[in-house]
XYZ file of C-alpha atoms in Angstrom:
608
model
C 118.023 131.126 172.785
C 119.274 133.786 175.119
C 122.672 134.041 173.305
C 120.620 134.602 170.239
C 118.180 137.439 171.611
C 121.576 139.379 173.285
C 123.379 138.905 169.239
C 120.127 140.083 167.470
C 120.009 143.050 170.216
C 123.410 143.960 169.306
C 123.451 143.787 166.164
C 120.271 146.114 166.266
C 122.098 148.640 168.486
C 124.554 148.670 166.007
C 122.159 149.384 163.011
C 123.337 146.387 161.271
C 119.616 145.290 160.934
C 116.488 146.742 162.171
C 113.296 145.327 163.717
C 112.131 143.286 160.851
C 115.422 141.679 160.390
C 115.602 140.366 164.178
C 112.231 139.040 163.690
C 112.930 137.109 160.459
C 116.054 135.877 162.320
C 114.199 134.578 165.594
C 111.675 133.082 163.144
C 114.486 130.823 161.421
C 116.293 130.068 164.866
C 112.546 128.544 165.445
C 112.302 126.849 162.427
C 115.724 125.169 163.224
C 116.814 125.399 166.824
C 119.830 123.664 166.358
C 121.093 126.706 164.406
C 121.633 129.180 167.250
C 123.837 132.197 166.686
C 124.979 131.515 163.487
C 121.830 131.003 161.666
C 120.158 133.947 163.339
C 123.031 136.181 162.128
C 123.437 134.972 158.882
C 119.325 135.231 158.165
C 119.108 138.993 159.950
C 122.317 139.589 157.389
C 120.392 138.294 154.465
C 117.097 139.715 155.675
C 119.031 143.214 155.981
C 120.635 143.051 152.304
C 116.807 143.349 150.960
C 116.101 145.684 152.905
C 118.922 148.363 151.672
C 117.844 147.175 148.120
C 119.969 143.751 147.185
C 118.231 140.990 145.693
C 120.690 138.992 147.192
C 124.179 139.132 149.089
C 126.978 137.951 147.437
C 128.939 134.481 149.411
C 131.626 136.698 150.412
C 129.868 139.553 150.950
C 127.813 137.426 153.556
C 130.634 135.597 155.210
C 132.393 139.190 155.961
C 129.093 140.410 157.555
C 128.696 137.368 159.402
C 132.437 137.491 160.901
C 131.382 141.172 163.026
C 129.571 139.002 164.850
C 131.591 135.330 165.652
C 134.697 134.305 165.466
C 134.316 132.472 161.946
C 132.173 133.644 159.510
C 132.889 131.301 156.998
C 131.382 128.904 159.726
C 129.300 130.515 160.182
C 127.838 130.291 156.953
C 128.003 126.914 156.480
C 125.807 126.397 158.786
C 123.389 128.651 156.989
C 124.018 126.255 154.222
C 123.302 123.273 156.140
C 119.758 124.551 157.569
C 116.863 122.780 156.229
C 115.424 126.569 156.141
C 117.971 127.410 153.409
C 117.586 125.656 149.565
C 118.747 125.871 146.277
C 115.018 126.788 145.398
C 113.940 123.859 143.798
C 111.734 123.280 147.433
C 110.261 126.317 149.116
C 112.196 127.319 151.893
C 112.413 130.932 153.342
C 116.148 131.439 151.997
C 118.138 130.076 148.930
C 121.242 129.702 148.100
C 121.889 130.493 144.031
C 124.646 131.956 141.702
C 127.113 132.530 144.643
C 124.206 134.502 146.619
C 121.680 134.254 149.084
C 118.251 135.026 148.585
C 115.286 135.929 150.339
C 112.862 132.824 148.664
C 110.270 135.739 147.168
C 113.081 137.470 145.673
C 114.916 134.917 143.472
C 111.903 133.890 142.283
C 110.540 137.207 140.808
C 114.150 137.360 139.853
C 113.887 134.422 138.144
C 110.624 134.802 136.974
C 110.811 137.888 135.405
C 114.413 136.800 133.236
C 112.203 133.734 131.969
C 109.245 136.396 131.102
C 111.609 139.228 128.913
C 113.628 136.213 127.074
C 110.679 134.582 125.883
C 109.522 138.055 125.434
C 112.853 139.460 123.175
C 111.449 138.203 119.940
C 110.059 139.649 116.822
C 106.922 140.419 116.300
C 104.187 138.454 114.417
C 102.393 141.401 112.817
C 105.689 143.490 112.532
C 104.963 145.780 109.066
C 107.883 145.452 106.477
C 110.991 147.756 106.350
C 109.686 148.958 103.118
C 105.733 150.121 104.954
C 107.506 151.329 108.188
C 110.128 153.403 106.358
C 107.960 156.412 104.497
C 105.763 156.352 107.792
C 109.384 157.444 109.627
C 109.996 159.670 107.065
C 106.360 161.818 107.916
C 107.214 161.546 111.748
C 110.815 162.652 112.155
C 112.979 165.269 110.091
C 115.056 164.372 107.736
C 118.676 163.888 108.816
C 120.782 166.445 108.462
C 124.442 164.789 108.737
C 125.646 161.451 108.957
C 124.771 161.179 112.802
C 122.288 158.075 113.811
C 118.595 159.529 114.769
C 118.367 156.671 117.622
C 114.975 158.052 118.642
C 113.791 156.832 114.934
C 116.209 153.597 115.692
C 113.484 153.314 118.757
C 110.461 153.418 117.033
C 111.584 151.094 114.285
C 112.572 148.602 117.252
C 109.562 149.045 119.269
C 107.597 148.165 115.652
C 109.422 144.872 115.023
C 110.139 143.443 118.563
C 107.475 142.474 121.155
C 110.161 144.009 123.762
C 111.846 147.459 123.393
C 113.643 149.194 126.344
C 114.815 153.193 125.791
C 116.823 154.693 127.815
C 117.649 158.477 127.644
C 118.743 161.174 129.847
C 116.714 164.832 130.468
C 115.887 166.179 127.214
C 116.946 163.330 125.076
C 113.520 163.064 123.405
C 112.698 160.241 125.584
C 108.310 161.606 125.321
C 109.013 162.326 121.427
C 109.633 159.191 120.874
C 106.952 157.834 122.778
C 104.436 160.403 120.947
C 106.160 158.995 117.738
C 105.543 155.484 118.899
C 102.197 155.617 119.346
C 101.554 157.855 116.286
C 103.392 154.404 114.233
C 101.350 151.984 116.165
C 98.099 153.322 115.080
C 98.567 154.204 111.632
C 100.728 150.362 110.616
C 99.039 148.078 113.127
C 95.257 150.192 112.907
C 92.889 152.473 114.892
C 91.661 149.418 117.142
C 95.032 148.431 118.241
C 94.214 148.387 122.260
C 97.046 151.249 123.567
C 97.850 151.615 127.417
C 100.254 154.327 129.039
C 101.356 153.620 132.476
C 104.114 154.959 135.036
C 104.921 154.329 138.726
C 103.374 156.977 140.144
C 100.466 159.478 139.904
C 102.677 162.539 138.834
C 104.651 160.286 136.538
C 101.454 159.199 134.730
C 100.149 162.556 134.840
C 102.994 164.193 132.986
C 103.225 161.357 130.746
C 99.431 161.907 129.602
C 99.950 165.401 129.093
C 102.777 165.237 126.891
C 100.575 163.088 124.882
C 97.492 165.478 124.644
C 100.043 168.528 124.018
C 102.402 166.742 121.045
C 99.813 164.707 119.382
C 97.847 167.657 116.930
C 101.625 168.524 115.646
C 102.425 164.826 114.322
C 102.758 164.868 110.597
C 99.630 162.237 110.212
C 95.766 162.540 109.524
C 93.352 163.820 111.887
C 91.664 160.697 111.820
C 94.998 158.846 113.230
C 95.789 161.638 115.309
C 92.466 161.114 116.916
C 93.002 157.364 118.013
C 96.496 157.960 119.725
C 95.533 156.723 123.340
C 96.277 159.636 125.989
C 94.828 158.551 129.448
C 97.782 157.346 131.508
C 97.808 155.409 134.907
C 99.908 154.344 137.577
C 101.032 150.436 137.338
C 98.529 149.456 139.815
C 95.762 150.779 139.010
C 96.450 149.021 135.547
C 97.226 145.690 137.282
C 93.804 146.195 139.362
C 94.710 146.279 142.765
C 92.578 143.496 145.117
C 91.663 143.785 148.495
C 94.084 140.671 149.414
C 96.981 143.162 148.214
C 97.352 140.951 144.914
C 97.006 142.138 141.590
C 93.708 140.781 138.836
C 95.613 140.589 135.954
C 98.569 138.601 136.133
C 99.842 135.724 133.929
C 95.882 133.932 134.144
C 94.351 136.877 133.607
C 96.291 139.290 131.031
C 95.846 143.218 130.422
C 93.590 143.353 127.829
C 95.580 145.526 125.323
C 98.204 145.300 122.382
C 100.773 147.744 123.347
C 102.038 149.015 127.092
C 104.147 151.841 127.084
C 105.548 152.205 130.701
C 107.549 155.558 131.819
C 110.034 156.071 134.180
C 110.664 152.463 134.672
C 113.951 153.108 136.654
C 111.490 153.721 139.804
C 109.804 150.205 139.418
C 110.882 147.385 141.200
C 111.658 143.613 141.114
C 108.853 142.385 142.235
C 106.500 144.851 140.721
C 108.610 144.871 137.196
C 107.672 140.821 137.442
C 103.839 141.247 138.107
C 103.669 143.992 135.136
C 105.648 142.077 132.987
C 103.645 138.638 133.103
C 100.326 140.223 132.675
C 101.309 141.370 129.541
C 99.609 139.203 127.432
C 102.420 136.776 124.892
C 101.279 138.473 121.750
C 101.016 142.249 122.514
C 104.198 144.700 122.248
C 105.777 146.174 125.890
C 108.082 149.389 125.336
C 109.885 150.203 128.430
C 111.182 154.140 129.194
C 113.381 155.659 131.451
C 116.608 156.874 132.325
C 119.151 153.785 133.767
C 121.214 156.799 135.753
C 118.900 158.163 137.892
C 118.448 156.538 141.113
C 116.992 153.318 141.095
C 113.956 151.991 143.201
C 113.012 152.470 146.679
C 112.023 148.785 147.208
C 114.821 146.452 146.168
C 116.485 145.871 142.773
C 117.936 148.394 140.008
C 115.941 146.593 137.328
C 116.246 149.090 134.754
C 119.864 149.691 134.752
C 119.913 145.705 134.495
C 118.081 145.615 131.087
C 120.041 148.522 129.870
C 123.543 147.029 130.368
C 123.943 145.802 127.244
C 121.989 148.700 124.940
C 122.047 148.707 121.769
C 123.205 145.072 120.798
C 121.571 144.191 117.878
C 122.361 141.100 115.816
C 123.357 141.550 111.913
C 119.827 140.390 110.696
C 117.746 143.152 113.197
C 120.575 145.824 112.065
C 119.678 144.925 108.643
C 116.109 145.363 108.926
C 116.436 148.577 111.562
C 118.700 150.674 108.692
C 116.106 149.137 106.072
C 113.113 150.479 108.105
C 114.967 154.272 108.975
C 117.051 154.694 106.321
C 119.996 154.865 108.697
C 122.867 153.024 109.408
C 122.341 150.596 112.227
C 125.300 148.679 112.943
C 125.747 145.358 114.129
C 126.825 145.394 118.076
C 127.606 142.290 120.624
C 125.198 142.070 123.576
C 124.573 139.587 125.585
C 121.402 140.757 127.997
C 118.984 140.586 125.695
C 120.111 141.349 122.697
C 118.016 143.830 120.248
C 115.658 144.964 122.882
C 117.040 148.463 123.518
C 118.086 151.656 122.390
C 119.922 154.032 124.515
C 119.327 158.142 123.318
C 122.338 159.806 123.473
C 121.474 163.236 122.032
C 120.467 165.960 124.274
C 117.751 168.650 122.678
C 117.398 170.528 125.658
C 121.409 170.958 126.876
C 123.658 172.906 123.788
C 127.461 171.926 124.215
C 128.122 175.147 126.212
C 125.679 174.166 128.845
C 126.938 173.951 132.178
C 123.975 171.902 133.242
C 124.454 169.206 130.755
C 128.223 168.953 131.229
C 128.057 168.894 135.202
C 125.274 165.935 134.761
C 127.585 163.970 132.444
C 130.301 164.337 134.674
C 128.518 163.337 137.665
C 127.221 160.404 135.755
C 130.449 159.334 134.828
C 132.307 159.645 138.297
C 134.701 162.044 137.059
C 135.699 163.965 140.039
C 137.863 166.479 138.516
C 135.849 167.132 135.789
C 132.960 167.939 138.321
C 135.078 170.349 140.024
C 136.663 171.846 137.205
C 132.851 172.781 136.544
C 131.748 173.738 139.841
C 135.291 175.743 140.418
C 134.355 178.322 137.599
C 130.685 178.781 137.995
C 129.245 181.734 140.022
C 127.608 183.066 136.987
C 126.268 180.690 134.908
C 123.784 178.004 135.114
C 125.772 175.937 138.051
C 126.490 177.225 140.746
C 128.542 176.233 144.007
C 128.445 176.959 147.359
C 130.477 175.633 150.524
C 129.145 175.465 153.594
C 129.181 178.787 155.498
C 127.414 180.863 158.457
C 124.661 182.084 156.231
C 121.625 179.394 155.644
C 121.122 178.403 152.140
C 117.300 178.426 152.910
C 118.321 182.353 153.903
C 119.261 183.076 150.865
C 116.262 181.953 149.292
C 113.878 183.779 151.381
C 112.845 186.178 149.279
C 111.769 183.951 146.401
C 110.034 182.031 149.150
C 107.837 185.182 150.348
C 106.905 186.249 146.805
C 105.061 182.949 145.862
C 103.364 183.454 149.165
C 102.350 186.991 148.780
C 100.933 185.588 144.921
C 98.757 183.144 146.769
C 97.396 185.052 149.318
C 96.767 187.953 146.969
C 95.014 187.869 143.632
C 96.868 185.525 141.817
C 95.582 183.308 139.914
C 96.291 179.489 140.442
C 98.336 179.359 137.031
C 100.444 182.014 138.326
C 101.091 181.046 141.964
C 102.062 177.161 140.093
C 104.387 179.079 137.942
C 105.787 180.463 140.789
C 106.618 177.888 142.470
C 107.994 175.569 139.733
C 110.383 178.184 138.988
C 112.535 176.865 142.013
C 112.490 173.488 144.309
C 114.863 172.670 147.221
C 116.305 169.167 147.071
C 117.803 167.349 149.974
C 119.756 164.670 149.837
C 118.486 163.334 153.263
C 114.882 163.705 155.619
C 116.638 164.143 159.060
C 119.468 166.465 159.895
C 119.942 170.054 160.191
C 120.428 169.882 156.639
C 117.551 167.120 155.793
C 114.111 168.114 154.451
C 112.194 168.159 157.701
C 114.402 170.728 158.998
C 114.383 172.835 155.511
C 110.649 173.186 155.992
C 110.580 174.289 159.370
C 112.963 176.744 158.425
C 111.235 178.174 155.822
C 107.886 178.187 157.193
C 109.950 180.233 160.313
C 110.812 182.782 157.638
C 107.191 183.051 156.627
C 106.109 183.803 160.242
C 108.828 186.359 160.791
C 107.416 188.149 157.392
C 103.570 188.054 159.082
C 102.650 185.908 156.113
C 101.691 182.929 157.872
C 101.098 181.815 161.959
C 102.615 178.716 163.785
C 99.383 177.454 165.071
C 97.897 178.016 161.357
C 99.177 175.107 158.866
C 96.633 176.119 156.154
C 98.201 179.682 155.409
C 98.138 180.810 152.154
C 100.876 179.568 149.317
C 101.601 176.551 151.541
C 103.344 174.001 149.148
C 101.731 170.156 149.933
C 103.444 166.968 148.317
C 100.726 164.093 148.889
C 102.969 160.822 150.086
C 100.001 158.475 149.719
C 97.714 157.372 146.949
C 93.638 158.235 146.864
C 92.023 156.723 143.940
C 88.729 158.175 145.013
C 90.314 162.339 144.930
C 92.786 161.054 142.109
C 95.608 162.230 144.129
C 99.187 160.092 144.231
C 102.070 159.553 146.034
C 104.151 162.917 144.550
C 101.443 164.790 143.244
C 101.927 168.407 144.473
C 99.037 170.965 145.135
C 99.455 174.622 146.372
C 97.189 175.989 149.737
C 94.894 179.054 148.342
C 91.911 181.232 149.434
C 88.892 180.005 147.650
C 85.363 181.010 147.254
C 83.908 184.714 148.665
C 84.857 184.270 152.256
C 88.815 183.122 151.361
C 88.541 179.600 152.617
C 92.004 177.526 152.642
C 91.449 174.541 150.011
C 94.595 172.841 148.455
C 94.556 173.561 145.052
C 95.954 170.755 142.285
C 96.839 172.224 138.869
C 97.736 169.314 135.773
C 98.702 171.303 132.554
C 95.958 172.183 130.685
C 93.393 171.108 132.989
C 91.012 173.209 135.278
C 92.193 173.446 138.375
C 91.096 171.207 141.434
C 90.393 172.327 144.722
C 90.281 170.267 147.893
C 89.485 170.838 151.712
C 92.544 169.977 153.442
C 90.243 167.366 155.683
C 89.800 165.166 153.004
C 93.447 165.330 151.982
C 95.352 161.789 151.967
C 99.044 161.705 153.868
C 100.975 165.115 153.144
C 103.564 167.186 154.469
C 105.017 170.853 153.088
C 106.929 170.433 149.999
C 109.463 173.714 149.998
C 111.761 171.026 150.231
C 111.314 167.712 148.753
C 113.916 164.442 148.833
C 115.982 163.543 145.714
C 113.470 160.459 145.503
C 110.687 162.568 145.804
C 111.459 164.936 143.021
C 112.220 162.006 140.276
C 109.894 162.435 137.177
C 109.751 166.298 137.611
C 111.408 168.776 136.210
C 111.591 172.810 137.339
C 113.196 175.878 136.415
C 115.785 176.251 138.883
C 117.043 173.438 141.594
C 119.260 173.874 144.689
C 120.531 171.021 146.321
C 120.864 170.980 149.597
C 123.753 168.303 150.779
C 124.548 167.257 154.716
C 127.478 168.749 156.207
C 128.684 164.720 156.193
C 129.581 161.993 154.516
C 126.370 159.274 154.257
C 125.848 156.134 152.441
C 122.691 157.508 150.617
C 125.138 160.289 148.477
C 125.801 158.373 145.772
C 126.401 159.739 142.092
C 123.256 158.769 141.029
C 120.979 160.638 143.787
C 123.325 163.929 142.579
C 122.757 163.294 139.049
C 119.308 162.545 139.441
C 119.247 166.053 141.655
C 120.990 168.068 138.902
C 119.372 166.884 135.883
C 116.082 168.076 137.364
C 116.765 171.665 136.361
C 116.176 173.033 133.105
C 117.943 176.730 133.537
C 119.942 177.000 136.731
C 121.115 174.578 139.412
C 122.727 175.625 142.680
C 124.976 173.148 145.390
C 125.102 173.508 148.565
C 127.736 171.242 149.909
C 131.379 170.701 151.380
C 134.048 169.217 148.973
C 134.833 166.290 150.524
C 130.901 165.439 150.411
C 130.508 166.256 146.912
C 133.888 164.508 145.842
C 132.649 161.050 147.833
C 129.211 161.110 146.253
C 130.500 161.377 142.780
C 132.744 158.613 143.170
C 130.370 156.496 145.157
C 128.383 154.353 142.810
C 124.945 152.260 143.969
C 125.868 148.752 143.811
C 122.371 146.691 144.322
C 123.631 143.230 144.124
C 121.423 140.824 141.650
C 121.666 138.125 139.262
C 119.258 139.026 136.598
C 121.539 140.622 134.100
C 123.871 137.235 134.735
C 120.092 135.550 134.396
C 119.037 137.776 130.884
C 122.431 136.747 129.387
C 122.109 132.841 129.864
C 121.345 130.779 127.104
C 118.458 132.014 125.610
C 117.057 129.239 123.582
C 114.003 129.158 125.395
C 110.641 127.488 123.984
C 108.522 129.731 121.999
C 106.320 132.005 124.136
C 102.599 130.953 124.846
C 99.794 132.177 126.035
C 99.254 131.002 129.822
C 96.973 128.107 130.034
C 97.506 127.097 126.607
């Protein structure tokens, strides 16, 4: 056992696994003692895959790792393979071998689960309204066409009408909410004013933003009050639609289904495996699930890119669905090959919010495309526009802000109103690509909260000064605050009292004594992660001065397709040139799972 400790310690000090890992490993090495060093390193390995956001690690993949640390890793390996604590996952056991991977047991089965759930799901629906109903219905929601160009978001609603599945995918201001609007506008008025609606997304702010857009797009639709009136608005997070339990389990699930006849779920690249698997089976058999999001942004925290999975193949429609889709919009949908299932989604392509000539859009499609030279081509001739560029230097780009910084401050303390100060700050947000660092978020704060004490605007011993940005980092069901929402700190009541103030569009705003806040910190500079499902005026990224595993070309494009007008880098060549060729990998088998033979029996009900 000792030799096993001193591996697991150095492969610790190494940072090829952390704490958890060693644990798991120890655990197997106890489980089978005749393993020794090989089976401990091959489990931490495995262990550590999950934790950087595989489902599983590839054979080779593995037996590379496992060589670092012995003198044969394919031997090492096979003795993995030999373990009675590794199957093929017809047995529980804690790993599995499957599809030329390894697998943490509760991983290939929600991976496996949730395949078997959207095939049985990718069918047509029962009470899908004829081509010939849906079609004038299309015509009152969306414009008429005015060239020969597809209108996919029509494509989407049609889709979302005949299938029981239906997964859109769109970048920034490709109409991604218009649709959904549309969507629900259709549902009611061809399926009725009792069809049970749901909205849901991830987190707090996403479901927030997604109910707004709802309650501010509804009273334009082209449709009687009376429908108008029953298109559902309240939005949640996913788990406080799945009912969270005091066990940490869920109360609806495949036994006990949502009650409800259409989900709509935004931002659906943050969800992951294993909570895409408990959504998905508590939909009940007969009831429609439309899936939205964006499949380049980045993908989960916890592990699996689930989202860019189901999009692989979009747009694959057989020649019978094509048929019925041009019938329905009175466009013309072509047949297309795809083999993960096929005619569940539509991919937006057209941007409303980014013209041709915007250096915004064409810097986000270059990132997203891992053209290097295009990117730099962009960033080599901006200066004046709405990219900007700058390399390192000796000035701070938190410096350069500081003016911007002190202005939203001197709002909030003075006699601004709470819709002004949030204007303020929404007009600008510092992104970081990392937390730690000189050039991470933790530092970024602490700068800028220096630059407020040097300015006599707030006092080192005094977190609650006045215009103090807050991004909550854990949910409270009982203040309805959630991991993202962001609230501003403000004088309130005759005797200027600091209470964190939380403004929603078109809602009073909410105040709240800092006390009774859940988990915070300052938010003048938020992570990349942090800032998905949000959108402000201007963004500056803020890169490390080196290279790091976590730049990849999705956390930039994520980072620059936050911005609507302006968007400023901070960041050394070389950095910028690796992230945009670095692309996240997350090993998985579920697209390889989605695209097996899909003549699966017909979808029931469970327990029936």
């Amino acid at each position: 056992m000792s030799g096993v400790i001193e591996t697991l310690q150095s492969m610790l000090s190494d940072g090829a696994v952390v704490d958890i890992d060693v644990h798991f490993a120890r655990l197997m090495t106890r489980m089978d003692p005749g393993g020794g060093v090989p089976l401990a390193v091959a489990a931490a390995l495995v262990s550590a895959a999950s934790l950087r956001g595989d489902i599983g690690i590839g054979r080779d993949a593995l037996i590379a790792a496992c060589a670092r640390w012995g003198d044969d890793g394919q031997a090492m390996v096979d003795v993995l393979d030999a373990s009675a604590v590794c199957g093929d996952g017809d047995a529980l056991a804690p790993l599995v071998r499957d599809r030329g991977r390894y697998y943490l047991y509760r991983y290939r089965d929600y991976e496996n689960r949730l395949a078997t759930a959207l095939r049985r799901r990718n069918v047509d629906a029962a009470d899908a309204p004829s081509p010939a109903a849906l079609r004038p219905l299309l015509e009152r929601l969306f414009e008429a066409s005015t060239n020969d160009e597809v209108d996919w978001q029509r494509v989407a609603v049609a889709l979302a009408m005949q299938r029981r599945l239906a997964i859109v995918s769109g970048g920034p201001g490709t109409g991604k909410t218009t649709t959904m609007v549309k969507l629900l506008a259709a549902a009611v008025a061809a399926l009725g004013a009792g069809t049970r609606i749901a909205l849901a997304a991830p987190t707090g702010k996403a479901a927030a933003r997604m109910q707004q857009a709802v309650e501010s797009a509804r009273d334009s639709l082209n449709l009687e009050a009376g429908v108008r009136e029953c298109i559902a608005a309240e939005a949640s997070t996913l788990h406080r639609l799945l009912g969270v339990r005091r066990d940490g389990g869920f109360r609806h699930d495949a036994d006990h289904p949502l009650p409800l006849d259409l989900l709509v779920v935004d931002e659906v690249s943050m969800v992951d495996l294993a909570l895409m698997t408990r959504l998905v089976e508590a939909v009940p058999a007969d009831a429609r699930l439309v899936l939205l999001g964006d499949r380049d942004q980045l993908a989960s925290v916890e592990p699996g890119s689930v989202f860019a999975d189901l999009c692989r193949d979009a747009g694959g429609v057989d020649g019978g669905l094509a048929s019925i889709l041009s019938e329905a919009t009175g466009q013309p949908v072509t047949k297309r090959e795809g083999d993960v299932l096929p005619g569940a989604s539509v991919e937006l392509v057209r941007s409303f919010r980014f013209g041709g000539d915007s250096g915004i859009g064409r810097l986000s499609a270059g990132v997203k495309q891992g053209d290097v030279g295009r990117v730099f081509d962009l960033l080599a001739g901006s200066g004046t526009g709405d990219v900007q560029w700058r390399e390192p230097g000796p000035v701070s780009p938190v410096a350069e802000l500081a003016s911007r910084f002190l202005e939203m401050v001197e709002a909030a303390a003075g006699d601004g109103t709470p819709e002004h100060v949030f204007a303020a700050y929404r007009r600008l947000q510092v992104l970081c690509a990392v937390r730690g660092g000189s050039l991470g978020v933790d530092r970024v704060n602490v700068h800028v909260e220096r630059l407020l004490a040097d300015a006599g605007l707030s006092r080192p011993d005094d977190p609650w000064y006045p215009g103090r940005p807050l991004v909550i980092s854990a949910n409270d069901y009982s203040l309805d605050l959630f991991n993202g929402d962001v609230g501003i700190v403000m004088p309130r009541g005759p005797r200027g009292e600091a209470r964190a103030c939380f403004l929603a569009d078109g809602r009073e705003p909410r105040w709240i004594h800092p006390a009774r806040l859940p988990r915070h910190e300052s938010a003048w500079a938020m992570t990349v992660h942090k800032s998905q499902g949000s959108e402000f005026d201007e963004v500056v990224l803020v890169l490390p001065d080196r290279d790091s595993p976590i730049l990849t070309r999705e956390l930039l494009y994520t980072a620059v397709s936050r911005a609507r007008r302006r968007v400023m880098i901070h960041g050394s060549r070389a950095v910028i040139a690796t992230a945009v060729a670095r692309r996240v990998e997350r090993q998985s088998a579920l697209a390889e799972r989605l695209a097996d033979d899909p003549a699966l029996p017909a979808y029931q009900a469970p327990n029936t």
